[in-house]
């Protein structure tokens, strides 16, 4: 790789926010045709480094040299002109605009007389989605009608349509299914062949060897190592990330589950779920695994009253309950961390009220609370989940992506709900903090809470669940209780292809 020309060199980059030294003399470079993976714990400074490069944050000092030319502080427009494109960790689409408008924002094609050429715009949008293998998204659709994965794909298509030479991807796969990830990786491979350089941030360590050529690890704002991917085995990388040998992720396998807490019988949701029956016990962590679109999220939505069910019955403590909207679910003691997190935090508020605000329909309700109670309750979770910086007065909008996720988790853990539904709870959370999340979930279960954990990460499902249900096509296809399946078995029972042979 080192024979390839250097596209980018960042030297001694410094950045301070009030109270946080976010980047400490960071050196980083990128060659044409390589994927340089950037790793680090939540809050290590990865996103900030990328924002400095694409001009949405200014640097305090340091040099950025692009194709041999030093640059002054970049504006986002200058960065674009230099061929730098970024897919942000937090999606940056405009919900009210269509997919095509979002992809081509600021450069919609025009006919003579300045009229926008909509048919060309839609064609360009369709073409760039097709590069990702996406054919099911209509470019006319308003972005607010898309699910998180579709939004993430639209965001990636937007950057691809710009023909960048330096592509920054900040956790692009956090909401994607296996097949969607495969397609993205194929696209990345093609871009490499066209000498594009790619900086790739992820918390999914298994992606590193699949996609990367070099790996850089950051810790507390500084680079602690750069190495070829062959040298970046999991142990080495994790040790660099956390600064010590990591603890085992596996929580204690001793399960002692209690009586029935939640039971659903023959739950049917039009076009999504067919005659689902399940039971969740006190103290149990029930894992639900399925490929994207298998119905997991619809099941959670239906249980929380966000999606009406056609037929079927729900019982809590063996008593029938009627759940028609989220208020009913909250009153029945159900908490739900949705897949789509936007809108559930109050960004301008500090951490403490974001953890302790009472929830109505899954949304926090503003009301005055006893401040001292609020702080001590919040503090406990902030410490346990290692929210950084552990400053309860800090506005949530200034936290890194993973730390915002921890605040959301803390809120549901604190909510007093007896039944917790977590959809992809560890998305965006680093390896070290994942172990803490699992330990906390286990502790809640030991206190008698029942947890339904929806996850597309196989190792997470396998290590955390007392029991696993596999979904496919809106139905339960397999159950694994005491005998844990292998990764391959789990994937097999979740896959469509397997049954359709002949
Ligand atoms: N606008 C801001 N104002 C104040 N502090 C900020 C701001 N942006 C980031 N920070 C702080 O800078 C540090 C680095 O944050 P950054 O978002 O770069 O982390 P990260 O490595 O991307 O983490 P994650 O994996 O959670 O996304 C964090 O302590 C964060 O709280
Ligand atoms: Mg980040």
Coordinates of C-alpha atoms and ligand atoms in Angstrom, one line a residue:
X1 CA 0.0 0.0 0.0
X2 CA 2.8 2.4 0.8
X3 CA 3.7 2.6 -2.9
X4 CA 0.3 4.2 -3.5
X5 CA 0.3 8.0 -3.5
X6 CA -0.6 9.7 -0.3
X7 CA -4.0 11.4 -0.6
X8 CA -4.2 12.9 2.8
X9 CA -1.9 13.8 5.7
X10 CA -3.1 15.2 9.0
X11 CA -0.3 16.4 11.2
X12 CA -0.5 17.3 14.9
X13 CA -4.2 18.1 14.9
X14 CA -5.4 19.8 18.1
X15 CA -9.0 20.4 19.1
X16 CA -10.4 21.5 22.4
X17 CA -14.1 21.9 23.4
X18 CA -14.9 23.6 26.7
X19 CA -13.7 21.1 29.3
X20 CA -12.7 18.4 26.7
X21 CA -9.3 18.0 25.0
X22 CA -10.9 16.1 22.0
X23 CA -7.9 15.8 19.7
X24 CA -4.3 15.7 21.0
X25 CA -1.5 16.1 18.4
X26 CA -3.2 13.6 16.1
X27 CA -1.2 12.3 13.1
X28 CA -3.2 10.4 10.5
X29 CA -2.7 9.6 6.8
X30 CA -4.6 8.0 3.9
X31 CA -3.4 6.4 0.7
X32 CA -5.2 6.2 -2.6
X33 CA -7.1 2.9 -2.9
X34 CA -7.0 2.0 0.8
X35 CA -9.5 1.6 3.5
X36 CA -8.0 3.0 6.7
X37 CA -10.1 1.8 9.7
X38 CA -10.4 4.2 12.6
X39 CA -11.2 2.6 16.0
X40 CA -11.6 3.8 19.5
X41 CA -13.9 3.8 22.5
X42 CA -16.9 6.0 22.7
X43 CA -15.7 9.6 23.0
X44 CA -12.2 8.8 21.8
X45 CA -12.3 11.6 19.2
X46 CA -13.0 9.7 16.0
X47 CA -16.0 11.7 14.8
X48 CA -14.3 14.9 15.8
X49 CA -11.3 14.1 13.7
X50 CA -13.5 13.4 10.7
X51 CA -15.5 16.6 11.2
X52 CA -12.3 18.6 11.2
X53 CA -11.4 17.0 7.9
X54 CA -14.7 17.7 6.2
X55 CA -14.9 21.3 7.5
X56 CA -17.8 21.0 10.0
X57 CA -15.5 21.6 12.9
X58 CA -12.5 23.9 12.9
X59 CA -9.1 22.7 14.2
X60 CA -7.2 24.7 16.8
X61 CA -3.9 23.9 15.2
X62 CA -2.1 21.3 13.0
X63 CA -1.7 20.7 9.3
X64 CA -4.0 19.1 6.8
X65 CA -2.2 18.3 3.5
X66 CA -4.3 17.0 0.6
X67 CA -2.5 15.5 -2.4
X68 CA 0.6 17.3 -1.3
X69 CA -1.0 20.7 -0.8
X70 CA -1.4 22.2 2.6
X71 CA -4.8 23.6 3.3
X72 CA -6.0 26.4 5.6
X73 CA -9.0 25.8 7.8
X74 CA -11.6 24.2 5.6
X75 CA -15.2 25.2 5.1
X76 CA -17.5 22.3 4.3
X77 CA -17.8 23.7 0.7
X78 CA -14.0 23.8 0.3
X79 CA -13.7 20.3 1.6
X80 CA -16.3 19.1 -0.9
X81 CA -14.4 20.8 -3.7
X82 CA -11.3 19.0 -2.6
X83 CA -13.2 15.7 -3.1
X84 CA -13.9 15.0 0.5
X85 CA -17.3 13.4 1.3
X86 CA -18.6 12.3 4.6
X87 CA -21.4 10.0 5.8
X88 CA -22.1 11.2 9.3
X89 CA -22.7 9.0 12.3
X90 CA -25.9 10.9 13.1
X91 CA -28.0 11.0 9.9
X92 CA -28.2 14.4 8.4
X93 CA -31.1 14.0 5.9
X94 CA -33.9 16.5 5.7
X95 CA -37.0 14.4 6.7
X96 CA -39.6 16.5 4.8
X97 CA -37.7 16.3 1.5
X98 CA -37.8 13.4 -0.9
X99 CA -35.0 10.8 -1.3
X100 CA -33.9 12.4 -4.6
X101 CA -33.9 15.9 -3.2
X102 CA -31.8 14.7 -0.2
X103 CA -29.3 12.9 -2.5
X104 CA -29.0 15.9 -4.8
X105 CA -29.4 18.7 -2.2
X106 CA -27.9 21.9 -3.5
X107 CA -27.2 20.5 -7.0
X108 CA -30.5 19.4 -8.5
X109 CA -30.2 19.2 -12.3
X110 CA -31.9 22.0 -14.2
X111 CA -33.3 22.4 -17.6
X112 CA -33.1 25.7 -19.5
X113 CA -34.9 28.5 -17.7
X114 CA -33.8 27.1 -14.4
X115 CA -36.5 24.6 -14.1
X116 CA -35.5 21.6 -12.0
X117 CA -35.3 18.5 -14.2
X118 CA -37.1 16.1 -11.9
X119 CA -37.0 13.1 -14.1
X120 CA -33.2 13.4 -14.4
X121 CA -33.0 14.0 -10.6
X122 CA -34.9 10.8 -9.9
X123 CA -32.8 8.9 -12.4
X124 CA -29.5 10.0 -10.7
X125 CA -30.9 9.1 -7.3
X126 CA -32.1 5.7 -8.5
X127 CA -28.7 5.1 -10.1
X128 CA -26.8 5.9 -6.9
X129 CA -29.1 3.7 -4.8
X130 CA -28.6 0.9 -7.3
X131 CA -24.8 1.1 -6.8
X132 CA -25.7 -0.1 -3.3
X133 CA -28.0 -2.8 -4.6
X134 CA -31.0 -0.8 -3.4
X135 CA -33.9 -1.0 -5.8
X136 CA -36.9 -0.9 -3.4
X137 CA -36.6 2.8 -2.4
X138 CA -38.6 5.1 -4.7
X139 CA -36.7 8.4 -5.1
X140 CA -40.0 10.4 -4.7
X141 CA -40.6 9.1 -1.1
X142 CA -40.2 11.7 1.6
X143 CA -37.3 10.6 3.8
X144 CA -39.4 10.7 7.0
X145 CA -41.3 7.7 5.7
X146 CA -38.1 5.6 5.5
X147 CA -36.9 3.3 8.2
X148 CA -33.5 3.8 9.7
X149 CA -31.7 1.4 7.4
X150 CA -33.2 3.0 4.3
X151 CA -32.2 6.4 5.6
X152 CA -28.7 5.2 6.2
X153 CA -28.5 3.9 2.6
X154 CA -29.9 7.2 1.3
X155 CA -27.2 9.0 3.2
X156 CA -24.5 6.8 1.7
X157 CA -26.0 7.2 -1.8
X158 CA -25.8 10.9 -1.4
X159 CA -22.1 10.9 -0.8
X160 CA -21.5 8.3 -3.6
X161 CA -23.3 10.6 -6.0
X162 CA -20.6 13.2 -5.5
X163 CA -17.6 11.1 -6.8
X164 CA -15.4 11.9 -3.8
X165 CA -11.7 10.9 -3.7
X166 CA -11.6 10.8 0.0
X167 CA -14.6 9.2 1.6
X168 CA -15.3 9.3 5.3
X169 CA -17.7 6.7 6.7
X170 CA -18.6 7.2 10.3
X171 CA -20.3 3.9 11.4
X172 CA -22.1 3.4 8.1
X173 CA -23.3 -0.1 8.9
X174 CA -24.8 0.5 12.4
X175 CA -28.4 0.1 11.1
X176 CA -27.8 -2.2 8.1
X177 CA -28.6 -5.9 7.6
X178 CA -26.0 -8.5 6.6
X179 CA -26.9 -8.3 3.0
X180 CA -26.9 -4.5 2.9
X181 CA -23.4 -4.6 4.6
X182 CA -22.2 -7.0 1.9
X183 CA -23.4 -4.7 -0.8
X184 CA -21.8 -1.7 0.8
X185 CA -18.5 -3.6 1.1
X186 CA -18.7 -4.5 -2.6
X187 CA -19.2 -0.8 -3.5
X188 CA -16.2 0.1 -1.3
X189 CA -14.1 -2.5 -3.1
X190 CA -15.0 -0.9 -6.4
X191 CA -14.2 2.5 -5.2
X192 CA -10.8 1.3 -4.0
X193 CA -10.1 0.1 -7.5
X194 CA -10.8 3.6 -8.7
X195 CA -8.1 4.9 -6.3
X196 CA -10.6 6.4 -3.8
X197 CA -9.2 6.5 -0.2
X198 CA -11.7 5.6 2.5
X199 CA -11.6 6.3 6.2
X200 CA -13.9 3.8 8.0
X201 CA -15.1 4.1 11.6
X202 CA -16.9 1.2 13.2
X203 CA -17.5 -0.5 16.5
X204 CA -18.0 -3.9 14.8
X205 CA -14.6 -5.3 15.1
X206 CA -15.3 -8.3 12.8
X207 CA -15.6 -5.8 9.9
X208 CA -12.0 -4.6 10.3
X209 CA -10.3 -7.6 8.6
X210 CA -13.0 -7.9 6.0
X211 CA -12.7 -4.3 4.7
X212 CA -9.5 -2.7 5.9
X213 CA -5.9 -2.4 4.9
X214 CA -4.6 -0.3 7.8
X215 CA -6.0 0.3 11.3
X216 CA -5.5 3.3 13.6
X217 CA -6.7 3.2 17.2
X218 CA -7.5 6.3 19.2
X219 CA -7.8 6.7 22.9
X220 CA -8.7 9.8 24.8
X221 CA -8.1 12.1 21.9
X222 CA -4.7 10.7 20.9
X223 CA -3.6 8.1 18.4
X224 CA -2.2 5.1 20.2
X225 CA -1.3 2.9 17.2
X226 CA -1.4 2.5 13.5
X227 CA -0.7 -0.9 11.9
X228 CA -1.5 -3.1 8.9
X229 CA -4.7 -5.0 9.2
X230 CA -2.7 -8.3 9.5
X231 CA -1.4 -7.1 12.9
X232 CA -4.7 -5.8 14.1
X233 CA -6.2 -9.0 15.7
X234 CA -9.1 -8.5 18.1
X235 CA -7.0 -8.7 21.3
X236 CA -4.4 -6.3 20.2
X237 CA -7.0 -3.8 19.0
X238 CA -9.2 -4.0 22.1
X239 CA -6.2 -3.7 24.4
X240 CA -5.1 -0.5 22.6
X241 CA -8.6 0.9 22.7
X242 CA -9.3 0.4 26.4
X243 CA -5.7 0.6 27.6
X244 CA -5.8 -2.7 29.4
X245 CA -6.9 -6.3 28.9
X246 CA -10.6 -6.5 28.4
X247 CA -12.9 -8.5 30.6
X248 CA -15.0 -11.3 29.3
X249 CA -18.2 -10.3 27.7
X250 CA -20.1 -13.3 28.8
X251 CA -22.5 -12.6 31.7
X252 CA -23.1 -15.4 34.2
X253 CA -25.0 -18.2 32.5
X254 CA -26.9 -19.2 35.6
X255 CA -30.5 -18.5 34.9
X256 CA -33.2 -18.8 37.3
X257 CA -36.3 -17.5 35.7
X258 CA -39.5 -16.9 37.5
X259 CA -43.2 -17.1 36.7
X260 CA -44.8 -15.8 33.5
X261 CA -44.5 -12.0 33.1
X262 CA -45.7 -11.4 29.6
X263 CA -47.5 -13.8 27.2
X264 CA -48.8 -13.1 23.8
X265 CA -51.1 -15.5 21.9
X266 CA -51.7 -15.6 18.2
X267 CA -50.7 -12.0 17.7
X268 CA -51.4 -11.0 14.1
X269 CA -50.5 -7.6 12.5
X270 CA -51.7 -7.1 9.0
X271 CA -48.9 -7.8 6.4
X272 CA -46.2 -8.1 9.1
X273 CA -46.9 -10.7 11.9
X274 CA -48.7 -14.0 11.7
X275 CA -50.1 -15.8 14.7
X276 CA -47.2 -15.1 17.1
X277 CA -47.2 -16.8 20.4
X278 CA -44.5 -16.2 23.0
X279 CA -43.9 -16.1 26.8
X280 CA -41.4 -14.0 28.7
X281 CA -40.6 -14.9 32.3
X282 CA -39.5 -12.8 35.2
X283 CA -35.8 -12.6 35.3
X284 CA -35.4 -13.8 31.7
X285 CA -33.5 -12.2 28.8
X286 CA -35.2 -13.4 25.7
X287 CA -33.2 -12.9 22.5
X288 CA -35.0 -12.3 19.3
X289 CA -32.9 -12.8 16.2
X290 CA -33.8 -12.3 12.6
X291 CA -32.5 -10.8 9.4
X292 CA -33.5 -7.2 8.6
X293 CA -37.3 -7.1 8.0
X294 CA -38.1 -10.4 9.5
X295 CA -40.7 -8.7 11.7
X296 CA -38.7 -8.1 15.0
X297 CA -39.3 -4.4 15.0
X298 CA -43.0 -4.8 14.2
X299 CA -43.4 -7.2 17.1
X300 CA -41.9 -4.7 19.4
X301 CA -44.0 -1.9 17.9
X302 CA -47.1 -4.0 18.3
X303 CA -46.3 -4.8 22.0
X304 CA -45.8 -1.1 22.7
X305 CA -49.0 -0.1 21.0
X306 CA -47.3 1.7 18.1
X307 CA -48.7 -0.7 15.5
X308 CA -52.3 -1.9 15.8
X309 CA -52.8 -5.7 15.9
X310 CA -55.6 -7.4 14.0
X311 CA -56.1 -10.2 16.4
X312 CA -54.4 -12.0 19.3
X313 CA -54.2 -11.5 23.0
X314 CA -51.6 -10.0 25.4
X315 CA -51.3 -11.1 29.1
X316 CA -49.2 -9.6 31.8
X317 CA -49.0 -11.6 35.0
X318 CA -51.5 -13.9 33.4
X319 CA -54.1 -11.1 33.2
X320 CA -55.3 -10.0 29.8
X321 CA -54.3 -6.4 29.0
X322 CA -55.4 -4.1 26.2
X323 CA -52.6 -2.3 24.5
X324 CA -53.8 0.1 21.8
X325 CA -51.4 3.0 22.2
X326 CA -48.0 3.6 23.9
X327 CA -49.7 5.1 27.0
X328 CA -51.3 1.7 27.6
X329 CA -48.0 0.0 27.3
X330 CA -46.3 2.4 29.7
X331 CA -49.1 2.0 32.2
X332 CA -48.7 -1.8 31.9
X333 CA -45.1 -1.5 32.8
X334 CA -43.5 -1.9 29.4
X335 CA -40.4 0.1 28.3
X336 CA -39.2 0.2 24.8
X337 CA -35.8 1.4 23.4
X338 CA -36.7 1.8 19.7
X339 CA -34.4 1.3 16.8
X340 CA -34.9 4.9 15.7
X341 CA -33.4 7.0 18.5
X342 CA -33.8 10.4 17.0
X343 CA -36.3 12.5 18.8
X344 CA -36.1 10.5 22.0
X345 CA -33.3 12.6 23.6
X346 CA -33.7 16.3 24.5
X347 CA -30.4 17.5 23.1
X348 CA -30.3 20.9 24.8
X349 CA -30.9 19.4 28.2
X350 CA -28.2 18.1 30.4
X351 CA -27.6 14.4 31.0
X352 CA -29.5 14.1 34.4
X353 CA -33.0 15.0 33.2
X354 CA -32.5 13.0 30.0
X355 CA -32.0 10.0 32.2
X356 CA -34.8 10.6 34.7
X357 CA -37.5 12.4 32.7
X358 CA -40.7 10.4 33.0
X359 CA -41.8 8.8 29.8
X360 CA -45.2 9.0 28.1
X361 CA -45.5 7.0 25.0
X362 CA -41.8 6.4 24.8
X363 CA -41.2 10.2 24.8
X364 CA -39.9 12.1 27.8
X365 CA -42.4 14.4 29.5
X366 CA -41.1 17.6 30.9
X367 CA -42.0 18.2 34.5
X368 CA -40.1 19.4 37.5
X369 CA -38.6 16.7 39.7
X370 CA -36.8 16.5 42.9
X371 CA -33.4 17.6 41.7
X372 CA -31.4 15.7 44.3
X373 CA -33.1 12.4 43.5
X374 CA -32.7 13.1 39.9
X375 CA -29.0 13.6 40.1
X376 CA -28.2 10.6 42.3
X377 CA -30.3 8.2 40.2
X378 CA -28.7 9.6 37.0
X379 CA -25.3 9.4 38.5
X380 CA -25.5 5.7 39.3
X381 CA -26.2 4.8 35.6
X382 CA -23.8 7.3 34.2
X383 CA -21.1 5.6 36.3
X384 CA -22.1 2.1 35.6
X385 CA -22.4 2.7 31.8
X386 CA -19.2 4.8 31.8
X387 CA -20.8 7.8 30.1
X388 CA -17.9 10.1 29.2
X389 CA -17.4 12.8 30.2
X390 CA -19.3 11.9 33.4
X391 CA -20.6 15.4 33.8
X392 CA -24.3 15.5 34.5
X393 CA -24.6 19.1 33.6
X394 CA -23.3 18.6 30.1
X395 CA -25.8 19.0 27.3
X396 CA -26.6 15.7 25.7
X397 CA -26.0 17.2 22.2
X398 CA -22.3 17.5 23.0
X399 CA -21.8 13.8 23.8
X400 CA -20.3 11.5 21.3
X401 CA -22.7 9.1 19.5
X402 CA -22.0 6.1 21.7
X403 CA -22.4 8.2 24.8
X404 CA -25.8 9.5 23.7
X405 CA -26.9 5.9 23.2
X406 CA -25.8 5.1 26.8
X407 CA -27.9 7.9 28.1
X408 CA -30.9 6.5 26.3
X409 CA -30.2 3.0 27.8
X410 CA -29.8 4.5 31.2
X411 CA -33.2 6.2 30.9
X412 CA -35.0 2.9 30.2
X413 CA -33.0 1.1 32.9
X414 CA -34.1 3.8 35.3
X415 CA -37.7 3.9 34.1
X416 CA -39.1 1.4 36.6
X417 CA -40.6 -0.7 33.7
X418 CA -40.9 -4.4 34.5
X419 CA -40.8 -5.5 30.9
X420 CA -38.0 -3.9 28.8
X421 CA -37.9 -4.2 25.0
X422 CA -34.5 -3.2 23.6
X423 CA -34.1 -3.0 19.8
X424 CA -30.4 -3.2 19.0
X425 CA -29.3 -2.0 22.5
X426 CA -25.6 -1.9 21.9
X427 CA -25.6 -0.1 18.6
X428 CA -22.7 2.3 18.4
X429 CA -21.4 1.2 21.8
X430 CA -17.7 0.3 22.1
X431 CA -16.5 -3.2 23.2
X432 CA -15.6 -2.1 26.7
X433 CA -18.9 -0.5 27.5
X434 CA -20.8 -3.4 25.9
X435 CA -19.7 -5.6 28.7
X436 CA -21.1 -3.0 31.1
X437 CA -24.4 -2.9 29.3
X438 CA -24.7 -6.7 29.4
X439 CA -23.8 -6.7 33.1
X440 CA -26.5 -4.1 33.8
X441 CA -29.1 -6.0 31.8
X442 CA -28.3 -9.1 33.7
X443 CA -28.6 -7.3 37.0
X444 CA -32.0 -6.0 36.0
X445 CA -33.0 -9.5 35.1
X446 CA -31.8 -10.8 38.4
X447 CA -34.1 -8.2 40.0
X448 CA -37.0 -9.9 38.2
X449 CA -37.3 -7.7 35.2
X450 CA -38.0 -9.5 31.9
X451 CA -36.1 -8.3 28.9
X452 CA -36.8 -8.8 25.2
X453 CA -33.6 -8.1 23.3
X454 CA -33.8 -7.7 19.6
X455 CA -30.4 -7.9 18.0
X456 CA -28.9 -8.6 14.6
X457 CA -25.4 -9.3 16.1
X458 CA -25.1 -13.0 16.4
X459 CA -22.4 -13.1 19.1
X460 CA -24.5 -10.7 21.2
X461 CA -27.6 -12.8 20.9
X462 CA -25.7 -16.0 21.7
X463 CA -23.9 -14.7 24.8
X464 CA -26.7 -12.6 26.3
X465 CA -29.9 -14.5 25.9
X466 CA -31.3 -17.2 28.2
X467 CA -33.5 -18.2 25.3
X468 CA -33.5 -17.3 21.6
X469 CA -36.4 -17.1 19.2
X470 CA -35.6 -16.8 15.5
X471 CA -38.0 -14.8 13.3
X472 CA -38.5 -15.0 9.6
X473 CA -41.3 -13.6 7.4
X474 CA -43.2 -12.4 10.5
X475 CA -43.2 -15.9 12.1
X476 CA -41.2 -17.6 14.8
X477 CA -39.1 -20.3 13.0
X478 CA -37.0 -21.7 15.7
X479 CA -36.5 -21.6 19.5
X480 CA -33.3 -22.4 21.3
X481 CA -33.5 -22.7 25.1
X482 CA -30.9 -24.7 27.0
X483 CA -28.9 -25.9 24.0
X484 CA -27.3 -22.8 22.4
X485 CA -27.1 -23.0 18.6
X486 CA -23.9 -22.3 16.7
X487 CA -23.6 -19.0 14.7
X488 CA -24.2 -21.0 11.5
X489 CA -27.3 -22.7 12.9
X490 CA -28.8 -19.4 13.9
X491 CA -28.1 -17.8 10.6
X492 CA -29.5 -20.9 8.8
X493 CA -32.8 -20.8 10.6
X494 CA -33.1 -17.0 10.0
X495 CA -32.3 -17.2 6.3
X496 CA -34.8 -17.2 3.5
X497 CA -32.7 -19.0 0.9
X498 CA -32.5 -22.3 2.9
X499 CA -36.1 -23.4 2.3
X500 CA -36.5 -22.1 -1.2
X501 CA -34.1 -24.6 -2.7
X502 CA -36.0 -26.6 -5.3
Ligands
LIG1 N1 -19.6 20.1 19.9 C1 -19.0 19.6 21.0 N2 -18.9 20.3 22.2 C2 -18.4 19.8 23.3 N3 -17.8 18.6 23.4 C3 -17.8 17.9 22.3 C4 -18.4 18.3 21.0 N4 -18.3 17.3 20.1 C5 -17.6 16.3 20.7 N5 -17.3 16.6 22.0 C6 -16.6 15.8 23.0 O1 -15.4 15.4 22.3 C7 -15.0 14.1 22.7 C8 -14.8 13.2 21.4 O2 -16.1 13.0 20.8 P1 -16.3 12.2 19.5 O3 -17.7 12.5 19.0 O4 -15.2 12.6 18.5 O5 -16.1 10.7 19.9 P2 -16.1 9.4 19.1 O6 -14.8 8.8 19.1 O7 -16.7 9.7 17.7 O8 -17.1 8.5 20.0 P3 -18.4 7.5 19.5 O9 -17.8 6.1 19.3 O10 -19.2 7.4 20.8 O11 -19.1 8.1 18.4 C9 -16.1 13.6 23.6 O12 -15.7 13.7 24.9 C10 -17.3 14.5 23.3 O13 -18.1 14.6 24.4
LIG2 MG1 -18.5 9.2 16.9

